[in-house]
mmCIF file with all atom_site columns, C-alpha atoms in Angstrom:
data_model
loop_
_atom_site.group_PDB
_atom_site.id
_atom_site.type_symbol
_atom_site.label_atom_id
_atom_site.label_alt_id
_atom_site.label_comp_id
_atom_site.label_asym_id
_atom_site.label_entity_id
_atom_site.label_seq_id
_atom_site.pdbx_PDB_ins_code
_atom_site.Cartn_x
_atom_site.Cartn_y
_atom_site.Cartn_z
_atom_site.occupancy
_atom_site.B_iso_or_equiv
_atom_site.pdbx_formal_charge
_atom_site.auth_seq_id
_atom_site.auth_comp_id
_atom_site.auth_asym_id
_atom_site.auth_atom_id
_atom_site.pdbx_PDB_model_num
ATOM 1   C CA . MET A 1 1   ? -66.598 68.682 19.590 1.00 52.00 ? 615 MET A CA 1
ATOM 2   C CA . GLY A 1 2   ? -67.062 68.803 23.309 1.00 63.00 ? 616 GLY A CA 1
ATOM 3   C CA . LYS A 1 3   ? -64.684 68.107 25.985 1.00 71.00 ? 617 LYS A CA 1
ATOM 4   C CA . LYS A 1 4   ? -64.049 64.442 26.705 1.00 84.00 ? 618 LYS A CA 1
ATOM 5   C CA . TYR A 1 5   ? -62.919 64.992 30.300 1.00 92.00 ? 619 TYR A CA 1
ATOM 6   C CA . VAL A 1 6   ? -65.231 67.437 32.094 1.00 93.00 ? 620 VAL A CA 1
ATOM 7   C CA . VAL A 1 7   ? -63.926 68.606 35.458 1.00 94.00 ? 621 VAL A CA 1
ATOM 8   C CA . GLY A 1 8   ? -66.661 68.901 38.170 1.00 93.00 ? 622 GLY A CA 1
ATOM 9   C CA . LEU A 1 9   ? -65.144 70.073 41.382 1.00 95.00 ? 623 LEU A CA 1
ATOM 10  C CA . THR A 1 10  ? -66.847 69.626 44.701 1.00 94.00 ? 624 THR A CA 1
ATOM 11  C CA . ALA A 1 11  ? -67.039 72.368 47.247 1.00 94.00 ? 625 ALA A CA 1
ATOM 12  C CA . GLU A 1 12  ? -64.319 70.800 49.369 1.00 96.00 ? 626 GLU A CA 1
ATOM 13  C CA . GLU A 1 13  ? -61.990 70.391 46.368 1.00 95.00 ? 627 GLU A CA 1
ATOM 14  C CA . ARG A 1 14  ? -62.530 73.977 45.375 1.00 96.00 ? 628 ARG A CA 1
ATOM 15  C CA . VAL A 1 15  ? -61.692 75.167 48.959 1.00 96.00 ? 629 VAL A CA 1
ATOM 16  C CA . GLN A 1 16  ? -58.624 72.898 48.899 1.00 96.00 ? 630 GLN A CA 1
ATOM 17  C CA . LEU A 1 17  ? -57.305 74.296 45.500 1.00 96.00 ? 631 LEU A CA 1
ATOM 18  C CA . ASP A 1 18  ? -58.185 77.923 46.596 1.00 96.00 ? 632 ASP A CA 1
ATOM 19  C CA . GLY A 1 19  ? -56.004 77.298 49.696 1.00 95.00 ? 633 GLY A CA 1
ATOM 20  C CA . ILE A 1 20  ? -53.056 76.047 47.597 1.00 95.00 ? 634 ILE A CA 1
ATOM 21  C CA . VAL A 1 21  ? -53.305 79.024 45.172 1.00 95.00 ? 635 VAL A CA 1
ATOM 22  C CA . SER A 1 22  ? -53.740 81.702 47.836 1.00 95.00 ? 636 SER A CA 1
ATOM 23  C CA . LYS A 1 23  ? -50.929 80.450 50.156 1.00 94.00 ? 637 LYS A CA 1
ATOM 24  C CA . GLY A 1 24  ? -48.375 80.306 47.279 1.00 88.00 ? 638 GLY A CA 1
ATOM 25  C CA . LYS A 1 25  ? -46.298 77.929 49.428 1.00 91.00 ? 639 LYS A CA 1
ATOM 26  C CA . ALA A 1 26  ? -46.379 74.810 47.308 1.00 91.00 ? 640 ALA A CA 1
ATOM 27  C CA . ALA A 1 27  ? -44.338 73.825 44.258 1.00 93.00 ? 641 ALA A CA 1
ATOM 28  C CA . ALA A 1 28  ? -45.007 76.024 41.142 1.00 93.00 ? 642 ALA A CA 1
ATOM 29  C CA . ARG A 1 29  ? -46.218 73.182 39.092 1.00 94.00 ? 643 ARG A CA 1
ATOM 30  C CA . LYS A 1 30  ? -48.817 72.207 41.858 1.00 95.00 ? 644 LYS A CA 1
ATOM 31  C CA . ILE A 1 31  ? -49.976 75.739 41.934 1.00 96.00 ? 645 ILE A CA 1
ATOM 32  C CA . ILE A 1 32  ? -50.377 75.975 38.303 1.00 96.00 ? 646 ILE A CA 1
ATOM 33  C CA . HIS A 1 33  ? -52.293 72.695 38.177 1.00 95.00 ? 647 HIS A CA 1
ATOM 34  C CA . ALA A 1 34  ? -54.588 73.972 40.951 1.00 96.00 ? 648 ALA A CA 1
ATOM 35  C CA . GLN A 1 35  ? -55.226 77.122 38.938 1.00 96.00 ? 649 GLN A CA 1
ATOM 36  C CA . ILE A 1 36  ? -55.944 75.118 35.812 1.00 96.00 ? 650 ILE A CA 1
ATOM 37  C CA . LEU A 1 37  ? -58.477 72.890 37.662 1.00 97.00 ? 651 LEU A CA 1
ATOM 38  C CA . LEU A 1 38  ? -60.259 75.895 39.145 1.00 96.00 ? 652 LEU A CA 1
ATOM 39  C CA . LYS A 1 39  ? -60.553 77.605 35.634 1.00 96.00 ? 653 LYS A CA 1
ATOM 40  C CA . VAL A 1 40  ? -61.808 74.474 33.664 1.00 96.00 ? 654 VAL A CA 1
ATOM 41  C CA . ASP A 1 41  ? -64.323 73.560 36.345 1.00 95.00 ? 655 ASP A CA 1
ATOM 42  C CA . ARG A 1 42  ? -67.725 73.173 34.772 1.00 93.00 ? 656 ARG A CA 1
ATOM 43  C CA . ALA A 1 43  ? -69.391 74.888 37.723 1.00 92.00 ? 657 ALA A CA 1
ATOM 44  C CA . GLY A 1 44  ? -66.792 77.654 37.756 1.00 89.00 ? 658 GLY A CA 1
ATOM 45  C CA . PRO A 1 45  ? -65.452 79.741 34.835 1.00 93.00 ? 659 PRO A CA 1
ATOM 46  C CA . ASN A 1 46  ? -65.411 76.731 32.471 1.00 92.00 ? 660 ASN A CA 1
ATOM 47  C CA . TRP A 1 47  ? -62.676 78.122 30.423 1.00 94.00 ? 661 TRP A CA 1
ATOM 48  C CA . THR A 1 48  ? -61.441 76.476 27.233 1.00 93.00 ? 662 THR A CA 1
ATOM 49  C CA . ASP A 1 49  ? -58.068 74.577 27.213 1.00 94.00 ? 663 ASP A CA 1
ATOM 50  C CA . GLU A 1 50  ? -56.628 77.191 24.859 1.00 95.00 ? 664 GLU A CA 1
ATOM 51  C CA . ARG A 1 51  ? -57.678 80.117 27.081 1.00 96.00 ? 665 ARG A CA 1
ATOM 52  C CA . THR A 1 52  ? -56.443 78.396 30.225 1.00 96.00 ? 666 THR A CA 1
ATOM 53  C CA . ALA A 1 53  ? -53.054 77.499 28.747 1.00 96.00 ? 667 ALA A CA 1
ATOM 54  C CA . GLU A 1 54  ? -52.624 81.022 27.613 1.00 96.00 ? 668 GLU A CA 1
ATOM 55  C CA . ALA A 1 55  ? -53.557 82.519 30.960 1.00 95.00 ? 669 ALA A CA 1
ATOM 56  C CA . PHE A 1 56  ? -51.066 80.367 32.835 1.00 94.00 ? 670 PHE A CA 1
ATOM 57  C CA . GLY A 1 57  ? -48.299 80.128 30.269 1.00 94.00 ? 671 GLY A CA 1
ATOM 58  C CA . ALA A 1 58  ? -48.730 76.340 29.909 1.00 94.00 ? 672 ALA A CA 1
ATOM 59  C CA . HIS A 1 59  ? -49.280 74.235 26.783 1.00 95.00 ? 673 HIS A CA 1
ATOM 60  C CA . THR A 1 60  ? -52.752 73.008 25.804 1.00 95.00 ? 674 THR A CA 1
ATOM 61  C CA . SER A 1 61  ? -51.677 69.477 26.207 1.00 95.00 ? 675 SER A CA 1
ATOM 62  C CA . THR A 1 62  ? -50.696 70.300 29.807 1.00 95.00 ? 676 THR A CA 1
ATOM 63  C CA . VAL A 1 63  ? -54.256 71.504 30.468 1.00 95.00 ? 677 VAL A CA 1
ATOM 64  C CA . ARG A 1 64  ? -55.760 68.488 28.680 1.00 95.00 ? 678 ARG A CA 1
ATOM 65  C CA . LYS A 1 65  ? -53.540 66.053 30.680 1.00 94.00 ? 679 LYS A CA 1
ATOM 66  C CA . VAL A 1 66  ? -54.412 67.678 34.043 1.00 95.00 ? 680 VAL A CA 1
ATOM 67  C CA . ARG A 1 67  ? -58.031 67.429 33.183 1.00 95.00 ? 681 ARG A CA 1
ATOM 68  C CA . GLU A 1 68  ? -57.787 63.878 32.152 1.00 95.00 ? 682 GLU A CA 1
ATOM 69  C CA . ARG A 1 69  ? -55.741 62.808 35.277 1.00 95.00 ? 683 ARG A CA 1
ATOM 70  C CA . PHE A 1 70  ? -58.345 64.584 37.504 1.00 95.00 ? 684 PHE A CA 1
ATOM 71  C CA . VAL A 1 71  ? -61.313 62.717 35.914 1.00 95.00 ? 685 VAL A CA 1
ATOM 72  C CA . ASN A 1 72  ? -59.535 59.240 35.802 1.00 94.00 ? 686 ASN A CA 1
ATOM 73  C CA . GLU A 1 73  ? -57.324 59.263 38.870 1.00 94.00 ? 687 GLU A CA 1
ATOM 74  C CA . GLY A 1 74  ? -58.591 62.127 41.217 1.00 95.00 ? 688 GLY A CA 1
ATOM 75  C CA . LEU A 1 75  ? -57.394 65.389 42.634 1.00 95.00 ? 689 LEU A CA 1
ATOM 76  C CA . GLU A 1 76  ? -54.160 64.240 44.295 1.00 94.00 ? 690 GLU A CA 1
ATOM 77  C CA . SER A 1 77  ? -53.106 62.689 40.936 1.00 93.00 ? 691 SER A CA 1
ATOM 78  C CA . ALA A 1 78  ? -53.852 65.861 39.043 1.00 94.00 ? 692 ALA A CA 1
ATOM 79  C CA . LEU A 1 79  ? -51.772 68.013 41.348 1.00 95.00 ? 693 LEU A CA 1
ATOM 80  C CA . HIS A 1 80  ? -48.726 65.941 41.549 1.00 91.00 ? 694 HIS A CA 1
ATOM 81  C CA . ARG A 1 81  ? -46.226 64.656 38.976 1.00 82.00 ? 695 ARG A CA 1
ATOM 82  C CA . LYS A 1 82  ? -46.603 61.071 37.945 1.00 78.00 ? 696 LYS A CA 1
ATOM 83  C CA . LYS A 1 83  ? -43.945 58.830 39.526 1.00 78.00 ? 697 LYS A CA 1
ATOM 84  C CA . ARG A 1 84  ? -41.499 57.009 37.278 1.00 78.00 ? 698 ARG A CA 1
ATOM 85  C CA . VAL A 1 85  ? -41.756 53.259 37.241 1.00 80.00 ? 699 VAL A CA 1
ATOM 86  C CA . ARG A 1 86  ? -38.048 52.872 36.874 1.00 79.00 ? 700 ARG A CA 1
ATOM 87  C CA . PRO A 1 87  ? -35.161 55.410 37.156 1.00 74.00 ? 701 PRO A CA 1
ATOM 88  C CA . HIS A 1 88  ? -34.210 57.329 33.863 1.00 79.00 ? 702 HIS A CA 1
ATOM 89  C CA . VAL A 1 89  ? -30.617 56.127 34.360 1.00 84.00 ? 703 VAL A CA 1
ATOM 90  C CA . GLU A 1 90  ? -29.769 52.671 35.518 1.00 81.00 ? 704 GLU A CA 1
ATOM 91  C CA . PRO A 1 91  ? -27.417 52.500 38.524 1.00 80.00 ? 705 PRO A CA 1
ATOM 92  C CA . ILE A 1 92  ? -23.756 51.976 37.514 1.00 84.00 ? 706 ILE A CA 1
ATOM 93  C CA . LEU A 1 93  ? -22.732 49.993 40.707 1.00 86.00 ? 707 LEU A CA 1
ATOM 94  C CA . ASP A 1 94  ? -24.579 47.296 42.383 1.00 88.00 ? 708 ASP A CA 1
ATOM 95  C CA . GLY A 1 95  ? -24.263 46.459 46.088 1.00 89.00 ? 709 GLY A CA 1
ATOM 96  C CA . ALA A 1 96  ? -21.054 44.357 45.737 1.00 92.00 ? 710 ALA A CA 1
ATOM 97  C CA . LYS A 1 97  ? -19.303 46.754 43.555 1.00 91.00 ? 711 LYS A CA 1
ATOM 98  C CA . GLU A 1 98  ? -20.293 49.727 45.763 1.00 91.00 ? 712 GLU A CA 1
ATOM 99  C CA . ALA A 1 99  ? -18.827 47.899 48.834 1.00 92.00 ? 713 ALA A CA 1
ATOM 100 C CA . ARG A 1 100 ? -15.576 47.148 46.897 1.00 92.00 ? 714 ARG A CA 1
ATOM 101 C CA . LEU A 1 101 ? -15.247 50.756 45.910 1.00 92.00 ? 715 LEU A CA 1
ATOM 102 C CA . LEU A 1 102 ? -15.813 51.934 49.516 1.00 92.00 ? 716 LEU A CA 1
ATOM 103 C CA . ALA A 1 103 ? -13.220 49.482 50.834 1.00 93.00 ? 717 ALA A CA 1
ATOM 104 C CA . ILE A 1 104 ? -10.636 50.685 48.196 1.00 93.00 ? 718 ILE A CA 1
ATOM 105 C CA . ALA A 1 105 ? -11.511 54.269 49.041 1.00 93.00 ? 719 ALA A CA 1
ATOM 106 C CA . CYS A 1 106 ? -11.278 53.903 52.867 1.00 92.00 ? 720 CYS A CA 1
ATOM 107 C CA . GLY A 1 107 ? -8.368  51.488 52.887 1.00 83.00 ? 721 GLY A CA 1
#
């Protein structure tokens, strides 16, 4: 079965990703995602998901998800973590309760 999401990087995207990888100043996750995209590029090495995952110490599902996000949402989305719609823990205090707590603490 062929790959469902085929990564085709432009020359500008390749240069941008090479810059991220060579500088090494970005977050580790961003660097690994850049390396993944460079290796799975159809015009580049065109590695399999399994080989790419093994090379970078990632899971094959990570490689697949990076590839899918690149095709569906673009380069920036593939490099960065998806933003949460809501916080994982609901806030304990609302505005009024927080104000009361501050008044008690400072008073």
